[in-house]
Amino acid sequence: MGFEKFGAVNFTSETKASDFVKFLEEGKVMTTKCTRCGKVYFPPRIDCCACGASEIEWIEIDEPGELVAYSTVMYGPTGFENDVPYTIAAVRFPKGIQVFGRISKKIPTDKIKVGMKLKVVPIKLDSDRVSYQFVQP
Amino acid sequence: MGFEKFGAVNFTSETKASDFVKFLEEGKVMTTKCTRCGKVYFPPRIDCCACGASEIEWIEIDEPGELVAYSTVMYGPTGFENDVPYTIAAVRFPKGIQVFGRISKKIPTDKIKVGMKLKVVPIKLDSDRVSYQFVQP
Amino acid sequence: MKTDVAIVGVGQSPFYRKCGMAERELCFIAFQEAIKDINLRPEQIDASIVCSAPEYDKQRSPAAVIADYLGIIPAPSFNLETLCCSSSAGLRQAYSLIKSGLHQVVAVIGFQKMSELTSREAAERMVRGGDVQWESPFGLTMPAYFAMVASAHMAQYGTTPEQLAQVRVKSCIYGEINDKAVYRKRISVEDVLNSEMVTSPLKKFDCCANADGAAVIILASGEIARRVTDKPVWILGLGASTRSAALAGRLSFTNIPVAREASQAAYEMAGIGPEDIDVAEVHDCFTIAEIVAYEDCGFAKPGEGTRLIEEKQTYVGGRIPVNVDGGLLSKGHPIGATGASQIRTITRQLRGECGKTQVEGAKFGLIHNVGGPGLYCYVTILGRD
Amino acid sequence: MKTDVAIVGVGQSPFYRKCGMAERELCFIAFQEAIKDINLRPEQIDASIVCSAPEYDKQRSPAAVIADYLGIIPAPSFNLETLCCSSSAGLRQAYSLIKSGLHQVVAVIGFQKMSELTSREAAERMVRGGDVQWESPFGLTMPAYFAMVASAHMAQYGTTPEQLAQVRVKSCIYGEINDKAVYRKRISVEDVLNSEMVTSPLKKFDCCANADGAAVIILASGEIARRVTDKPVWILGLGASTRSAALAGRLSFTNIPVAREASQAAYEMAGIGPEDIDVAEVHDCFTIAEIVAYEDCGFAKPGEGTRLIEEKQTYVGGRIPVNVDGGLLSKGHPIGATGASQIRTITRQLRGECGKTQVEGAKFGLIHNVGGPGLYCYVTILGRD
Ligand SMILES: [Zn+2]
Ligand SMILES: [Zn+2]
């Protein structure tokens, strides 16, 4: 429970990784690291497929990363029709963490370039919902 | 087109066999026979898998048949909640035709027996919809 | 053994009314149990088959998501569906992938999380497991399909509601001691007969319940199997059959035609007969389904399945113990996971790991798993060295 | 040929914007074409695999309904799904069913009827082909996934919108003369560049359209193949790979990692290389996808795919003709039918039946078929005697 508050439209409410949403509410974008073998994951997960353990610690993604790929969506799917245009992106952070999300609408589209530095921060959406987005460091 | 008027709740609107509904509206329960190889089908279909032809004629199911199996449903699925109880049944007719449908609510449940004679007749439902049901001959 | 494909690992999550986790997390539990006792790393699994009935969940195309979560990518994976027997069908495909030489170690992952839907929504999905064009408009439900079989069996053979109830009583005796089952209480024949009518002649306790759960089977070529486990369980027979979704095409209502065809094919491939089977799991989605399964699998003649349960021949210690893990009736029925859970039980029986419910000396076991109201049946025969 | 499984029959319905018939009727058209030229009765088909992406239609569990309509029951059947490459995955399973000895003649039936949904509803389904937990909440669309690849390819290699447009121009030249294609008009580079932006940098004409359609492939063991057809087409290579649905796990955005892995596996199994391929079908769901496919299949080095299209090397008469049936861009993309349609085209090329688009003397052909935004890829290599 708790995960249903993630994102503008949510398709799934139950996951053992729902603390992710609690941390967003506290102002932090966190992910998980296996305490047995040290493997770092994004998206966060409670179960480590590298060593089979289910003991993790949460670590913050607070360093800047680099934009790998992006697109500005002009035609949104059901539930997102009134949200366009928005820019989705993949950003690579240190420790092998790669995050998929949206770039802040405050960054003009013509300033977005592959290779630019971005950091990831929580945002509050309507009706108590939360998510994260990429902003300039 | 036309098939969307079949049944109390309909899940599919397009089929080459939609004349079935037109015949119901005309008061007849019809099915198909391959004009090339003579195979008789129920449910009706325009394509013959026995010989590969797609030329059929419509024949009427007007003789009485025999009840093979039935159940009185007390708990209806979505869309049928207010329709219960109703009795579904399989009835075997001559020429190898077996029809699945509902037994008329006019036949008391305790009079329904495997082996009893039934015939199949069209019925009109709410808002111009049509179907068929089993009644006593 | 005249085959060279073996089951080397089996696992199952508990079956839950509501699991409260994501599907991928549910599968992880079953997968960890399946690999924990064997000398195999996840990356040695060179293909996987993810078995589930879509539409119970929001995730389209679960295969990639789940294979990734289990750490078994980039090996090929796909989703396979034959409704309630999806993971038995998965086992047959996994066998062919190994036997053909394309792969050496294959994981069959069955799961279903049914708790996201209300039970009426689930019933709506179920009705669309029949023919949406010709049957669903009548408000057919899955229990009603099997109730029709009960009506025909009662009319032809004099089968009684009490005999059906005895199936549930047996189920509950074994379900009570299965710590992965959803339903863990004993009940009496009277409890069943006094329960609410769902769809005549089937009452509430004649029916299994929806559940959330996952089960995993790992198969390997004979050579690898002997290296990674001391107790390989060999795949001897794989029978399968498909019939029309429309009841109008149904040849018989006193049995499940696909089940008879699939079991004959499985016996033929295995070169053994029903009399050789020491322990079986059959698809008891409803009490009547177990009676009819006795007949379709050849454990009883047509019409005589009720005698087996009356004489307690399908209890542990009887002639042919059936569903001594509680069956679907007590374990619950998470569609895609059900077949793999049945296969897990028989594998553990053949390995001698079943404690209080162990069938002594069991050498050959059979799994009978039906999809929908008799659209598909997969019958699997397993044996040990 | 070092294999003993052959394609003996191929068929395809026209691809439609709206077919106006039931799915089973759509499949019947393709099936009749597949069996009409061969000396085989439907009842000799001893298994079938029904390939589609669920949720585009109301019928749950389409395998039984469709197998029944085609007259190929009670042979075993099941539904298989790997999104857009479902029927290529089906071909690989059919091969293993025959090669393993379980079956002798298997039908792979791919279909999708997408017209029952509005295009926004279809886009909603598509977004759930990614990871519903971590991606769908951002409003991702299938074009956007491939647009991200385009952005990375442009940044790294200087690929231009004009070069992408050239892919569509080629597609339309061949689509115009394919009487089963949905889109049958020639267009210019300017038409593409002037079309509406869908998701930067992809414009409307960079994208393929939803469609209704079915395609069927019939496979047989070598012995039967030689008996029923004069022109068996042999299955030489079958490569497959699966990767995380979450883009967060994506290793590279300038290519499709699963495609590179699957093509390498297919070449290895076939014992030939990209230089041996005479004609290919690649998964051009978007123009960028075709460029990247040239590279992932080894027809061009990374970053040099654009040169192939600029030099018209992928036209008939060029070094490696690609999608000379119009591809997904002109034919349309009925998810489950797409792979089987590609396989049909290559089979007909190897049989020398392609008229104006025939690649003279074609001996080896390749099919590259991607599922979703790179979750799955199946690469198939075919050859003639
Ligand atoms: Zn670990
Ligand atoms: Zn005919």
Coordinates of C-alpha atoms and ligand atoms in Angstrom, one line a residue, chain B residues 33-39 41 47-53 55, ligand 2:
Chain B
K33 CA -25.0 -25.3 -43.7
C34 CA -22.1 -25.5 -46.1
T35 CA -23.4 -25.6 -49.6
R36 CA -20.3 -27.3 -50.9
C37 CA -19.9 -30.2 -48.5
G38 CA -23.2 -30.1 -46.6
K39 CA -21.7 -29.8 -43.1
Y41 CA -22.8 -25.8 -37.9
D47 CA -16.6 -20.4 -43.3
C48 CA -16.5 -24.1 -43.6
C49 CA -13.5 -25.7 -41.9
A50 CA -14.3 -29.1 -43.3
C51 CA -13.9 -28.1 -47.0
G52 CA -12.5 -24.6 -46.9
A53 CA -15.5 -23.0 -48.7
E55 CA -20.6 -20.4 -49.2
Ligands
ZN2 ZN -17.9 -27.4 -46.4

